[in-house]
Amino acid sequence: MATHAVVIDGLCKKFPSPNGRGEFTVIDSLSLQIACGSFASIVGPSGCGKSTLLNIIAGIEPRDAGEVRVQSQDGADSGARIGYVFQSPRLLNWLTVEDNIKFALEAQNIGRSSWNERVTKYLHMVGLAGQERNFPLKLSGGMQQRVAIARALAIEPDILLMDEPFSHLDEITARKMRVDLMQILEHARPTILFVTHSLREAVFLSEEVYMMSVKPARIFKHLRVDIPRPREPEDPRLFDLEKGLVKEFFAVLEQDFR
Amino acid sequence: MNRQTGLRWLSVLSFVAVWWLGSLVSSPEILPGPLVIGRTILTNFTTTTGPEEKSAAFHVAITLARILFSFSVAMILGIAVGLAIGLRRKVELAFGYLISLALTIPTLLAVFLCVIWFGFSEAGGLFAVILTVTPFVAVNMIAGAKALDKELIDMAHAFNARRGLLVRKVLVWQLMPYIFSAFRYAFGMTWKIVALAESFGLKYGIGYMFTFWFEQFNMAQVMAWVMLFVAIMLVIEHGVIARFEAKIFAWRPAHAV
């Protein structure tokens, strides 16, 4: 058994400057280890490089320096399955809900014989049983994001990357989705790396919270949330944690912007 | 029949009615009525009168074959060129201007040029279509290639989709609206050019018959061939292409065809 699902060591990422001259550093020697089976959140302000970090882990963006290792549960370095839930659903609107999930299954070389069973299982898990034949644009934004979650879970990933998956939804829908996500994860338990700008969301959902500062991105605080699940969104202990983190956050941000 | 198709038929019927009323007040040498034309078309199909002693079905088949062949060549070329330009910056720099240049050639001039270069041969008609239609298809495909959604391509890569799967399930579908608008436009242009080339000098075909009867001052025959041509093209555009389109775009919530 591998102990860590993700190991990041000295990661650097630069982007060309918007004015066309030179480059600026988005991520500077960032190191991070995510334990197998844990739910870890990275919290940081918008534009701090959180999404870039997830894209590098997913292998859709190159890195400039450092190591990124994603390991499967059995410790193999290669062939770890990565599920990704993006900010927007990013569904293929011309395919039915069912075929959107099968797209991911085909991409991951998962045997055809298990497709139907997985589609049914994970659609049921996200509360969309019976929507197999529907087209995504006939669904609400929240339902579309549920399809995206089902798609990512259906490949039974070793690690699930989630990039502010509820930030495009209205607060009531988002709140319901968070509670539902907790329930879903009682049945399917991949390692989760969740990125958000909301401290409240992070402390409610996760076991580990990493706080990230801007320009360049670095982790300046790690916190364990030891409150047992299921948690109540209104749990005063969560509020206390959040308050403490907000204070620290602003202390660091002020330093950064000085 | 729903309300929409009812309205469409009503517009066709009112056109025929106006035509019929017009034919009542003018002489049959100038504007023959719909009945006369309908009868002429029927006779053309059932007998082999006319210059080459062939039935109308023969000429229709020749014209359709010419349209289909040159249209397919122009579509394939246009899609290939358009995607190459739209997806590769270097190709765009090298050939982008040539497309704009080709777009400015008036259709009639292209037909003249091709007649001069190739004589009154099948190649002349084919090249006239390639010269004028290909750039239009290419321009559409360039726009399609530029509008490809990078977020969806990233999603496919994040799930490790291979190239074939990416093309089949992600890219082709995004290009579909552009392919279709190119398809419609190219088809409309092609049949006009083919008819023009046929009336200029190709042997056989609807355009050829049109010119033949025009030179005989036989108005009933001229109109019979024009109406036949228009009817066939309408059936292809609205019966075949539109139906296919409705199927392909069923995923859009309120797709207006």
Short mmCIF file of C-alpha atoms in Angstrom, two decimals:
data_model
loop_
_atom_site.label_atom_id
_atom_site.label_comp_id
_atom_site.label_asym_id
_atom_site.label_seq_id
_atom_site.Cartn_x
_atom_site.Cartn_y
_atom_site.Cartn_z
CA MET A 1 0.00 0.00 0.00
CA ALA A 2 1.25 3.41 -0.90
CA THR A 3 0.86 5.89 1.92
CA HIS A 4 0.56 8.92 -0.32
CA ALA A 5 -1.69 9.33 -3.30
CA VAL A 6 0.00 12.51 -4.45
CA VAL A 7 3.54 13.64 -3.77
CA ILE A 8 4.61 17.04 -5.05
CA ASP A 9 8.18 18.15 -4.54
CA GLY A 10 9.64 21.53 -5.42
CA LEU A 11 7.11 22.27 -8.14
CA CYS A 12 7.68 25.41 -10.19
CA LYS A 13 5.45 26.87 -12.88
CA LYS A 14 5.96 30.01 -14.91
CA PHE A 15 3.65 31.71 -17.36
CA PRO A 16 4.57 34.25 -20.01
CA SER A 17 3.76 37.78 -18.82
CA PRO A 18 0.58 39.31 -20.16
CA ASN A 19 2.60 42.17 -21.68
CA GLY A 20 4.57 39.65 -23.72
CA ARG A 21 7.92 40.38 -22.10
CA GLY A 22 9.44 37.81 -19.79
CA GLU A 23 7.54 35.45 -17.52
CA PHE A 24 6.13 35.45 -14.05
CA THR A 25 6.20 32.69 -11.52
CA VAL A 26 2.82 31.27 -10.60
CA ILE A 27 4.01 28.41 -8.41
CA ASP A 28 7.38 28.54 -6.70
CA SER A 29 8.94 25.40 -5.18
CA LEU A 30 5.70 24.01 -3.83
CA SER A 31 5.79 20.74 -1.93
CA LEU A 32 2.76 18.80 -0.79
CA GLN A 33 1.85 15.27 0.16
CA ILE A 34 -1.70 13.98 0.18
CA ALA A 35 -2.27 10.81 2.19
CA CYS A 36 -4.14 7.96 0.56
CA GLY A 37 -7.85 8.09 1.18
CA SER A 38 -7.90 11.56 2.68
CA PHE A 39 -10.03 14.50 1.68
CA ALA A 40 -7.67 17.44 1.30
CA SER A 41 -8.60 20.99 0.36
CA ILE A 42 -6.42 23.74 -0.94
CA VAL A 43 -7.80 27.16 -0.14
CA GLY A 44 -6.54 30.33 -1.71
CA PRO A 45 -7.73 33.53 -3.30
CA SER A 46 -8.77 33.59 -6.95
CA GLY A 47 -5.89 33.59 -9.38
CA CYS A 48 -3.36 32.13 -6.94
CA GLY A 49 -2.59 29.16 -9.16
CA LYS A 50 -4.84 26.53 -7.60
CA SER A 51 -6.35 25.44 -10.90
CA THR A 52 -2.92 25.43 -12.50
CA LEU A 53 -1.75 23.09 -9.77
CA LEU A 54 -4.61 20.67 -10.45
CA ASN A 55 -3.97 20.85 -14.19
CA ILE A 56 -0.32 19.96 -13.63
CA ILE A 57 -1.32 17.00 -11.45
CA ALA A 58 -3.81 15.90 -14.13
CA GLY A 59 -1.06 16.13 -16.71
CA ILE A 60 -2.79 18.65 -18.96
CA GLU A 61 -0.32 21.42 -18.21
CA PRO A 62 3.47 21.04 -18.26
CA ARG A 63 5.61 22.05 -15.28
CA ASP A 64 8.88 23.95 -15.30
CA ALA A 65 10.62 22.19 -12.44
CA GLY A 66 9.99 19.78 -9.60
CA GLU A 67 8.34 16.40 -9.22
CA VAL A 68 4.70 15.38 -9.29
CA ARG A 69 3.86 11.78 -8.53
CA VAL A 70 0.37 10.34 -8.53
CA GLN A 71 0.27 6.82 -7.15
CA SER A 72 -2.45 4.25 -7.33
CA GLN A 73 -3.67 2.56 -4.17
CA ASP A 74 -1.45 -0.47 -4.74
CA GLY A 75 1.62 1.74 -4.96
CA ALA A 76 2.21 1.56 -8.71
CA ASP A 77 3.63 4.83 -9.97
CA SER A 78 2.16 4.61 -13.40
CA GLY A 79 -1.44 3.98 -14.28
CA ALA A 80 -2.99 5.82 -11.38
CA ARG A 81 -6.48 6.82 -12.42
CA ILE A 82 -7.24 10.52 -12.08
CA GLY A 83 -10.80 11.80 -12.04
CA TYR A 84 -11.36 15.51 -12.59
CA VAL A 85 -14.41 17.66 -11.78
CA PHE A 86 -14.00 21.14 -13.21
CA GLN A 87 -15.54 24.46 -12.24
CA SER A 88 -18.02 24.18 -15.08
CA PRO A 89 -19.43 20.75 -15.96
CA ARG A 90 -17.53 20.47 -19.27
CA LEU A 91 -19.92 17.86 -20.56
CA LEU A 92 -20.14 16.88 -24.21
CA ASN A 93 -23.56 18.40 -24.86
CA TRP A 94 -24.14 16.34 -28.01
CA LEU A 95 -23.89 13.07 -26.11
CA THR A 96 -26.51 11.74 -23.72
CA VAL A 97 -25.77 11.69 -20.01
CA GLU A 98 -25.01 8.00 -20.33
CA ASP A 99 -22.63 8.49 -23.25
CA ASN A 100 -20.82 11.28 -21.43
CA ILE A 101 -19.93 8.82 -18.68
CA LYS A 102 -19.03 6.16 -21.23
CA PHE A 103 -16.71 8.67 -22.89
CA ALA A 104 -14.59 8.75 -19.73
CA LEU A 105 -14.78 4.96 -19.41
CA GLU A 106 -13.60 4.51 -22.99
CA ALA A 107 -10.84 7.09 -22.52
CA GLN A 108 -9.62 5.13 -19.50
CA ASN A 109 -9.66 1.77 -21.32
CA ILE A 110 -12.21 0.31 -18.95
CA GLY A 111 -13.73 -2.94 -20.25
CA ARG A 112 -16.97 -2.44 -22.15
CA SER A 113 -18.74 -5.19 -20.19
CA SER A 114 -18.82 -3.07 -17.04
CA TRP A 115 -20.00 0.17 -18.68
CA ASN A 116 -23.75 -0.17 -18.21
CA GLU A 117 -23.40 -1.33 -14.66
CA ARG A 118 -21.12 1.61 -13.80
CA VAL A 119 -23.36 4.15 -15.51
CA THR A 120 -26.35 2.95 -13.50
CA LYS A 121 -24.42 2.75 -10.25
CA TYR A 122 -22.83 6.20 -10.36
CA LEU A 123 -25.83 8.02 -11.78
CA HIS A 124 -27.84 6.54 -8.95
CA MET A 125 -25.14 7.63 -6.51
CA VAL A 126 -25.35 11.28 -7.59
CA GLY A 127 -29.14 11.16 -7.57
CA LEU A 128 -29.71 11.11 -11.31
CA ALA A 129 -31.09 7.63 -11.82
CA GLY A 130 -33.32 7.58 -14.91
CA GLN A 131 -31.55 10.48 -16.67
CA GLU A 132 -29.39 8.16 -18.82
CA ARG A 133 -30.95 9.13 -22.14
CA ASN A 134 -31.31 12.83 -21.48
CA PHE A 135 -29.09 15.43 -23.12
CA PRO A 136 -27.05 17.64 -20.76
CA LEU A 137 -28.58 20.93 -21.92
CA LYS A 138 -31.98 19.68 -20.79
CA LEU A 139 -30.65 19.50 -17.21
CA SER A 140 -30.16 22.29 -14.68
CA GLY A 141 -26.67 23.56 -13.87
CA GLY A 142 -26.61 21.60 -10.62
CA MET A 143 -27.68 18.40 -12.36
CA GLN A 144 -25.05 18.90 -15.04
CA GLN A 145 -22.41 19.18 -12.35
CA ARG A 146 -23.75 15.96 -10.81
CA VAL A 147 -23.23 14.26 -14.17
CA ALA A 148 -19.67 15.58 -14.16
CA ILE A 149 -19.17 14.10 -10.68
CA ALA A 150 -20.63 10.77 -11.80
CA ARG A 151 -18.32 10.81 -14.82
CA ALA A 152 -15.28 11.34 -12.62
CA LEU A 153 -16.36 8.70 -10.07
CA ALA A 154 -17.29 6.13 -12.72
CA ILE A 155 -13.67 5.57 -13.69
CA GLU A 156 -13.16 4.67 -10.00
CA PRO A 157 -10.21 7.02 -9.69
CA ASP A 158 -7.31 6.69 -7.30
CA ILE A 159 -7.49 10.42 -6.88
CA LEU A 160 -10.34 12.79 -7.57
CA LEU A 161 -9.42 16.37 -8.42
CA MET A 162 -12.15 18.92 -7.84
CA ASP A 163 -11.68 22.50 -8.96
CA GLU A 164 -14.22 24.74 -7.20
CA PRO A 165 -16.95 22.42 -8.44
CA PHE A 166 -19.77 24.29 -6.72
CA SER A 167 -18.69 27.87 -7.30
CA HIS A 168 -20.84 28.28 -10.42
CA LEU A 169 -24.01 27.19 -8.62
CA ASP A 170 -26.40 29.25 -6.57
CA GLU A 171 -25.75 28.99 -2.83
CA ILE A 172 -28.78 26.82 -2.04
CA THR A 173 -27.90 24.28 -4.74
CA ALA A 174 -24.23 24.40 -3.76
CA ARG A 175 -25.09 23.70 -0.14
CA LYS A 176 -27.20 20.70 -1.06
CA MET A 177 -24.44 19.43 -3.35
CA ARG A 178 -21.87 19.66 -0.54
CA VAL A 179 -24.02 17.61 1.80
CA ASP A 180 -24.73 15.12 -0.96
CA LEU A 181 -21.05 14.88 -1.82
CA MET A 182 -20.34 13.82 1.76
CA GLN A 183 -22.94 11.07 1.42
CA ILE A 184 -21.64 9.94 -1.96
CA LEU A 185 -18.17 9.64 -0.53
CA GLU A 186 -19.35 7.20 2.08
CA HIS A 187 -19.83 4.75 -0.81
CA ALA A 188 -16.95 5.68 -3.10
CA ARG A 189 -13.81 6.69 -1.32
CA PRO A 190 -11.04 7.94 -3.59
CA THR A 191 -8.40 10.34 -2.33
CA ILE A 192 -9.73 13.82 -2.98
CA LEU A 193 -7.88 17.01 -3.72
CA PHE A 194 -10.43 19.80 -3.57
CA VAL A 195 -9.64 23.34 -4.53
CA THR A 196 -11.76 26.25 -3.33
CA HIS A 197 -11.60 29.90 -2.38
CA SER A 198 -14.13 29.34 0.38
CA LEU A 199 -12.74 28.56 3.83
CA ARG A 200 -16.19 27.53 5.00
CA GLU A 201 -16.51 25.00 2.23
CA ALA A 202 -13.02 23.66 2.93
CA VAL A 203 -13.48 23.13 6.67
CA PHE A 204 -16.92 21.60 6.18
CA LEU A 205 -15.77 19.07 3.60
CA SER A 206 -12.20 18.15 4.34
CA GLU A 207 -9.96 16.36 6.75
CA GLU A 208 -6.90 18.33 5.70
CA VAL A 209 -6.87 22.00 4.76
CA TYR A 210 -3.91 23.63 3.05
CA MET A 211 -3.85 27.37 2.72
CA MET A 212 -2.19 28.93 -0.26
CA SER A 213 -0.91 32.46 -0.76
CA VAL A 214 -0.65 34.39 -4.01
CA LYS A 215 2.15 35.21 -6.42
CA PRO A 216 3.89 32.91 -6.22
CA ALA A 217 1.69 30.21 -4.78
CA ARG A 218 3.00 28.52 -1.69
CA ILE A 219 1.41 26.61 1.16
CA PHE A 220 1.67 28.61 4.36
CA LYS A 221 -0.60 26.65 6.63
CA HIS A 222 -1.78 23.10 7.11
CA LEU A 223 -4.69 22.25 9.35
CA ARG A 224 -6.39 18.99 10.29
CA VAL A 225 -10.13 19.07 10.76
CA ASP A 226 -10.83 16.37 13.33
CA ILE A 227 -14.58 16.81 13.56
CA PRO A 228 -16.19 13.42 12.80
CA ARG A 229 -18.60 12.95 9.91
CA PRO A 230 -21.42 13.40 9.17
CA ARG A 231 -20.97 17.06 9.89
CA GLU A 232 -23.63 19.73 10.15
CA PRO A 233 -23.00 22.84 8.04
CA GLU A 234 -23.91 24.92 11.11
CA ASP A 235 -21.60 23.12 13.51
CA PRO A 236 -20.11 25.86 15.77
CA ARG A 237 -16.78 24.06 15.82
CA LEU A 238 -16.53 24.56 12.06
CA PHE A 239 -17.26 28.26 12.49
CA ASP A 240 -14.50 28.56 15.06
CA LEU A 241 -12.00 26.88 12.77
CA GLU A 242 -13.05 29.11 9.90
CA LYS A 243 -12.70 32.27 12.00
CA GLY A 244 -9.20 31.33 13.06
CA LEU A 245 -8.18 30.62 9.48
CA VAL A 246 -9.65 33.87 8.16
CA LYS A 247 -7.51 35.81 10.64
CA GLU A 248 -4.34 34.03 9.58
CA PHE A 249 -5.23 34.39 5.97
CA PHE A 250 -5.50 38.14 6.12
CA ALA A 251 -2.31 38.42 8.10
CA VAL A 252 -0.44 36.59 5.33
CA LEU A 253 -2.26 38.33 2.49
CA GLU A 254 -1.42 41.75 3.91
CA GLN A 255 2.22 40.76 4.00
CA ASP A 256 2.00 39.60 0.42
CA PHE A 257 0.43 42.77 -0.85
CA ARG A 258 2.66 45.14 1.04
CA MET B 1 -49.45 18.59 -40.43
CA ASN B 2 -48.47 21.18 -37.85
CA ARG B 3 -48.85 24.92 -38.10
CA GLN B 4 -45.34 25.54 -39.42
CA THR B 5 -45.48 23.10 -42.34
CA GLY B 6 -48.97 24.42 -43.09
CA LEU B 7 -47.58 27.95 -43.41
CA ARG B 8 -44.78 26.73 -45.68
CA TRP B 9 -47.22 25.02 -48.01
CA LEU B 10 -49.38 28.12 -47.98
CA SER B 11 -46.46 30.23 -49.25
CA VAL B 12 -45.79 27.75 -52.08
CA LEU B 13 -49.47 27.66 -52.99
CA SER B 14 -49.77 31.45 -53.04
CA PHE B 15 -46.73 31.62 -55.35
CA VAL B 16 -48.46 29.21 -57.76
CA ALA B 17 -51.68 31.24 -57.49
CA VAL B 18 -49.92 34.51 -58.37
CA TRP B 19 -48.19 32.77 -61.27
CA TRP B 20 -51.51 31.41 -62.50
CA LEU B 21 -53.22 34.83 -62.24
CA GLY B 22 -50.31 36.38 -64.14
CA SER B 23 -50.61 33.79 -66.89
CA LEU B 24 -54.29 34.68 -67.32
CA VAL B 25 -53.52 38.29 -68.19
CA SER B 26 -50.45 37.71 -70.38
CA SER B 27 -49.91 35.72 -73.55
CA PRO B 28 -48.67 32.10 -73.32
CA GLU B 29 -45.49 33.07 -75.24
CA ILE B 30 -44.50 35.36 -72.37
CA LEU B 31 -45.82 33.60 -69.25
CA PRO B 32 -47.36 30.15 -69.63
CA GLY B 33 -49.52 29.04 -66.69
CA PRO B 34 -48.64 26.41 -64.08
CA LEU B 35 -50.82 23.75 -65.72
CA VAL B 36 -49.11 24.08 -69.10
CA ILE B 37 -45.68 23.91 -67.44
CA GLY B 38 -46.68 20.88 -65.38
CA ARG B 39 -47.87 19.10 -68.50
CA THR B 40 -44.67 20.04 -70.37
CA ILE B 41 -42.51 18.62 -67.58
CA LEU B 42 -44.50 15.39 -67.63
CA THR B 43 -44.18 15.06 -71.41
CA ASN B 44 -40.43 15.71 -71.15
CA PHE B 45 -40.13 12.74 -68.83
CA THR B 46 -42.35 10.39 -70.80
CA THR B 47 -41.12 11.17 -74.33
CA THR B 48 -37.73 11.73 -75.89
CA THR B 49 -38.42 14.95 -77.71
CA GLY B 50 -35.75 17.62 -77.67
CA PRO B 51 -32.33 18.05 -79.21
CA GLU B 52 -30.58 14.85 -78.09
CA GLU B 53 -33.58 12.54 -78.04
CA LYS B 54 -33.16 11.83 -74.35
CA SER B 55 -35.86 11.91 -71.69
CA ALA B 56 -35.79 14.49 -68.89
CA ALA B 57 -34.68 11.80 -66.45
CA PHE B 58 -31.42 11.47 -68.38
CA HIS B 59 -30.66 15.20 -68.20
CA VAL B 60 -31.62 15.37 -64.54
CA ALA B 61 -29.33 12.46 -63.76
CA ILE B 62 -26.42 14.08 -65.64
CA THR B 63 -26.88 17.40 -63.84
CA LEU B 64 -27.20 15.73 -60.43
CA ALA B 65 -24.08 13.66 -61.06
CA ARG B 66 -22.13 16.79 -62.00
CA ILE B 67 -23.37 18.64 -58.91
CA LEU B 68 -22.70 15.74 -56.58
CA PHE B 69 -19.19 15.09 -57.86
CA SER B 70 -17.92 18.68 -57.95
CA PHE B 71 -19.70 19.46 -54.69
CA SER B 72 -18.02 16.53 -52.92
CA VAL B 73 -14.61 17.49 -54.24
CA ALA B 74 -15.07 21.13 -53.19
CA MET B 75 -16.37 20.14 -49.73
CA ILE B 76 -13.53 17.74 -49.00
CA LEU B 77 -10.90 20.18 -50.25
CA GLY B 78 -12.49 23.08 -48.38
CA ILE B 79 -12.72 21.18 -45.10
CA ALA B 80 -9.11 19.99 -45.38
CA VAL B 81 -7.73 23.41 -46.30
CA GLY B 82 -9.90 25.21 -43.73
CA LEU B 83 -8.89 22.94 -40.87
CA ALA B 84 -5.21 23.11 -41.82
CA ILE B 85 -5.36 26.91 -41.81
CA GLY B 86 -7.51 27.13 -38.69
CA LEU B 87 -5.43 24.76 -36.62
CA ARG B 88 -1.90 25.58 -37.75
CA ARG B 89 -0.58 29.09 -37.39
CA LYS B 90 2.13 28.58 -40.02
CA VAL B 91 -0.32 27.32 -42.63
CA GLU B 92 -2.52 30.32 -41.87
CA LEU B 93 0.35 32.73 -42.47
CA ALA B 94 1.24 30.99 -45.72
CA PHE B 95 -2.21 30.51 -47.23
CA GLY B 96 -4.64 32.76 -45.36
CA TYR B 97 -4.38 35.57 -47.91
CA LEU B 98 -4.90 33.22 -50.83
CA ILE B 99 -8.30 32.30 -49.42
CA SER B 100 -9.32 35.96 -49.15
CA LEU B 101 -8.10 36.46 -52.70
CA ALA B 102 -10.07 33.50 -54.02
CA LEU B 103 -13.20 34.77 -52.25
CA THR B 104 -13.15 37.97 -54.30
CA ILE B 105 -13.37 36.20 -57.70
CA PRO B 106 -16.89 36.74 -59.05
CA THR B 107 -18.60 33.43 -59.83
CA LEU B 108 -19.41 34.37 -63.42
CA LEU B 109 -15.76 35.27 -64.10
CA ALA B 110 -14.62 31.95 -62.65
CA VAL B 111 -16.87 30.11 -65.07
CA PHE B 112 -15.56 32.19 -68.00
CA LEU B 113 -11.95 31.58 -66.96
CA CYS B 114 -12.48 27.85 -66.68
CA VAL B 115 -14.16 27.71 -70.07
CA ILE B 116 -11.11 29.47 -71.54
CA TRP B 117 -8.67 27.16 -69.75
CA PHE B 118 -10.44 23.85 -70.14
CA GLY B 119 -12.79 24.43 -73.04
CA PHE B 120 -16.35 23.17 -72.95
CA SER B 121 -15.49 20.05 -71.00
CA GLU B 122 -16.48 18.41 -67.74
CA ALA B 123 -13.18 19.57 -66.25
CA GLY B 124 -14.17 23.19 -66.89
CA GLY B 125 -17.34 22.91 -64.80
CA LEU B 126 -15.56 21.00 -62.08
CA PHE B 127 -12.76 23.55 -61.78
CA ALA B 128 -15.17 26.47 -61.78
CA VAL B 129 -16.88 24.89 -58.76
CA ILE B 130 -13.58 24.16 -56.99
CA LEU B 131 -12.34 27.69 -57.63
CA THR B 132 -15.41 29.40 -56.20
CA VAL B 133 -16.86 26.99 -53.65
CA THR B 134 -13.74 25.68 -51.90
CA PRO B 135 -12.74 29.06 -50.41
CA PHE B 136 -16.21 29.49 -48.90
CA VAL B 137 -16.10 26.08 -47.28
CA ALA B 138 -12.56 26.77 -46.07
CA VAL B 139 -13.56 30.08 -44.48
CA ASN B 140 -16.33 28.34 -42.55
CA MET B 141 -13.99 25.63 -41.35
CA ILE B 142 -11.37 28.17 -40.27
CA ALA B 143 -14.03 29.80 -38.09
CA GLY B 144 -14.99 26.35 -36.77
CA ALA B 145 -11.43 25.43 -35.94
CA LYS B 146 -10.89 28.73 -34.12
CA ALA B 147 -14.06 28.23 -32.10
CA LEU B 148 -13.07 24.80 -30.75
CA ASP B 149 -13.57 24.77 -26.99
CA LYS B 150 -10.19 24.40 -25.31
CA GLU B 151 -11.86 23.50 -22.01
CA LEU B 152 -13.46 20.42 -23.54
CA ILE B 153 -10.20 19.37 -25.15
CA ASP B 154 -8.48 19.73 -21.74
CA MET B 155 -11.25 17.65 -20.19
CA ALA B 156 -10.66 14.91 -22.75
CA HIS B 157 -6.93 14.99 -22.06
CA ALA B 158 -7.50 14.92 -18.31
CA PHE B 159 -9.38 11.65 -18.79
CA ASN B 160 -6.57 10.40 -21.04
CA ALA B 161 -8.65 10.27 -24.21
CA ARG B 162 -6.66 9.12 -27.21
CA ARG B 163 -6.59 11.06 -30.43
CA GLY B 164 -9.24 9.00 -32.19
CA LEU B 165 -11.72 9.31 -29.36
CA LEU B 166 -11.02 13.03 -29.07
CA VAL B 167 -11.71 13.56 -32.76
CA ARG B 168 -14.83 11.37 -32.83
CA LYS B 169 -16.59 12.54 -29.69
CA VAL B 170 -15.24 16.02 -29.01
CA LEU B 171 -13.96 17.75 -32.14
CA VAL B 172 -16.22 16.58 -34.98
CA TRP B 173 -19.35 17.52 -33.07
CA GLN B 174 -18.11 21.01 -32.40
CA LEU B 175 -17.33 21.47 -36.09
CA MET B 176 -20.73 20.14 -37.14
CA PRO B 177 -22.59 23.50 -37.20
CA TYR B 178 -19.80 24.97 -39.35
CA ILE B 179 -19.75 21.96 -41.65
CA PHE B 180 -23.49 22.27 -42.10
CA SER B 181 -23.54 25.96 -42.86
CA ALA B 182 -20.70 25.39 -45.32
CA PHE B 183 -22.63 22.45 -46.75
CA ARG B 184 -25.76 24.48 -47.40
CA TYR B 185 -23.93 27.40 -48.88
CA ALA B 186 -21.64 25.24 -50.99
CA PHE B 187 -24.56 23.22 -52.28
CA GLY B 188 -26.44 26.36 -53.29
CA MET B 189 -23.39 27.75 -55.06
CA THR B 190 -22.55 24.47 -56.78
CA TRP B 191 -25.90 23.95 -58.42
CA LYS B 192 -25.96 27.51 -59.70
CA ILE B 193 -22.48 27.17 -61.18
CA VAL B 194 -23.23 23.79 -62.73
CA ALA B 195 -26.42 25.16 -64.29
CA LEU B 196 -24.41 28.12 -65.61
CA ALA B 197 -21.65 25.91 -67.03
CA GLU B 198 -24.26 23.69 -68.64
CA SER B 199 -25.96 26.61 -70.32
CA PHE B 200 -22.59 27.93 -71.51
CA GLY B 201 -21.47 24.84 -73.27
CA LEU B 202 -21.50 21.51 -71.49
CA LYS B 203 -23.39 18.84 -73.38
CA TYR B 204 -26.58 17.40 -71.76
CA GLY B 205 -28.01 18.47 -68.43
CA ILE B 206 -30.79 20.76 -67.26
CA GLY B 207 -28.87 23.96 -68.01
CA TYR B 208 -28.11 22.70 -71.52
CA MET B 209 -31.80 22.08 -72.21
CA PHE B 210 -32.68 25.45 -70.74
CA THR B 211 -30.37 27.24 -73.21
CA PHE B 212 -31.49 25.09 -76.13
CA TRP B 213 -35.14 26.01 -75.65
CA PHE B 214 -34.24 29.61 -74.90
CA GLU B 215 -32.64 29.85 -78.34
CA GLN B 216 -35.82 28.39 -79.86
CA PHE B 217 -37.89 31.04 -78.02
CA ASN B 218 -39.98 28.23 -76.52
CA MET B 219 -41.07 29.84 -73.29
CA ALA B 220 -43.08 26.86 -72.03
CA GLN B 221 -40.02 24.59 -72.29
CA VAL B 222 -37.66 27.17 -70.76
CA MET B 223 -39.93 27.55 -67.77
CA ALA B 224 -40.52 23.82 -67.54
CA TRP B 225 -36.80 23.21 -67.16
CA VAL B 226 -36.30 26.07 -64.70
CA MET B 227 -39.20 24.89 -62.55
CA LEU B 228 -38.00 21.31 -62.63
CA PHE B 229 -34.54 22.42 -61.54
CA VAL B 230 -35.88 24.60 -58.74
CA ALA B 231 -38.20 21.83 -57.53
CA ILE B 232 -35.40 19.26 -57.38
CA MET B 233 -33.06 21.60 -55.49
CA LEU B 234 -35.82 22.53 -53.03
CA VAL B 235 -36.51 18.87 -52.31
CA ILE B 236 -32.81 18.18 -51.74
CA GLU B 237 -32.31 21.23 -49.50
CA HIS B 238 -35.45 20.99 -47.41
CA GLY B 239 -36.26 17.33 -47.65
CA VAL B 240 -32.83 15.78 -47.34
CA ILE B 241 -30.35 18.26 -45.84
CA ALA B 242 -32.74 19.85 -43.34
CA ARG B 243 -33.95 16.47 -42.08
CA PHE B 244 -30.42 15.24 -41.60
CA GLU B 245 -29.57 18.48 -39.81
CA ALA B 246 -32.52 18.17 -37.43
CA LYS B 247 -31.32 14.72 -36.44
CA ILE B 248 -27.71 15.76 -35.89
CA PHE B 249 -28.69 18.78 -33.78
CA ALA B 250 -31.35 17.05 -31.68
CA TRP B 251 -29.21 17.72 -28.60
CA ARG B 252 -29.76 21.46 -28.86
CA PRO B 253 -32.70 22.50 -26.67
CA ALA B 254 -34.44 24.79 -29.16
CA HIS B 255 -32.80 24.32 -32.50
CA ALA B 256 -34.48 26.35 -35.21
CA VAL B 257 -33.80 24.77 -38.57
#
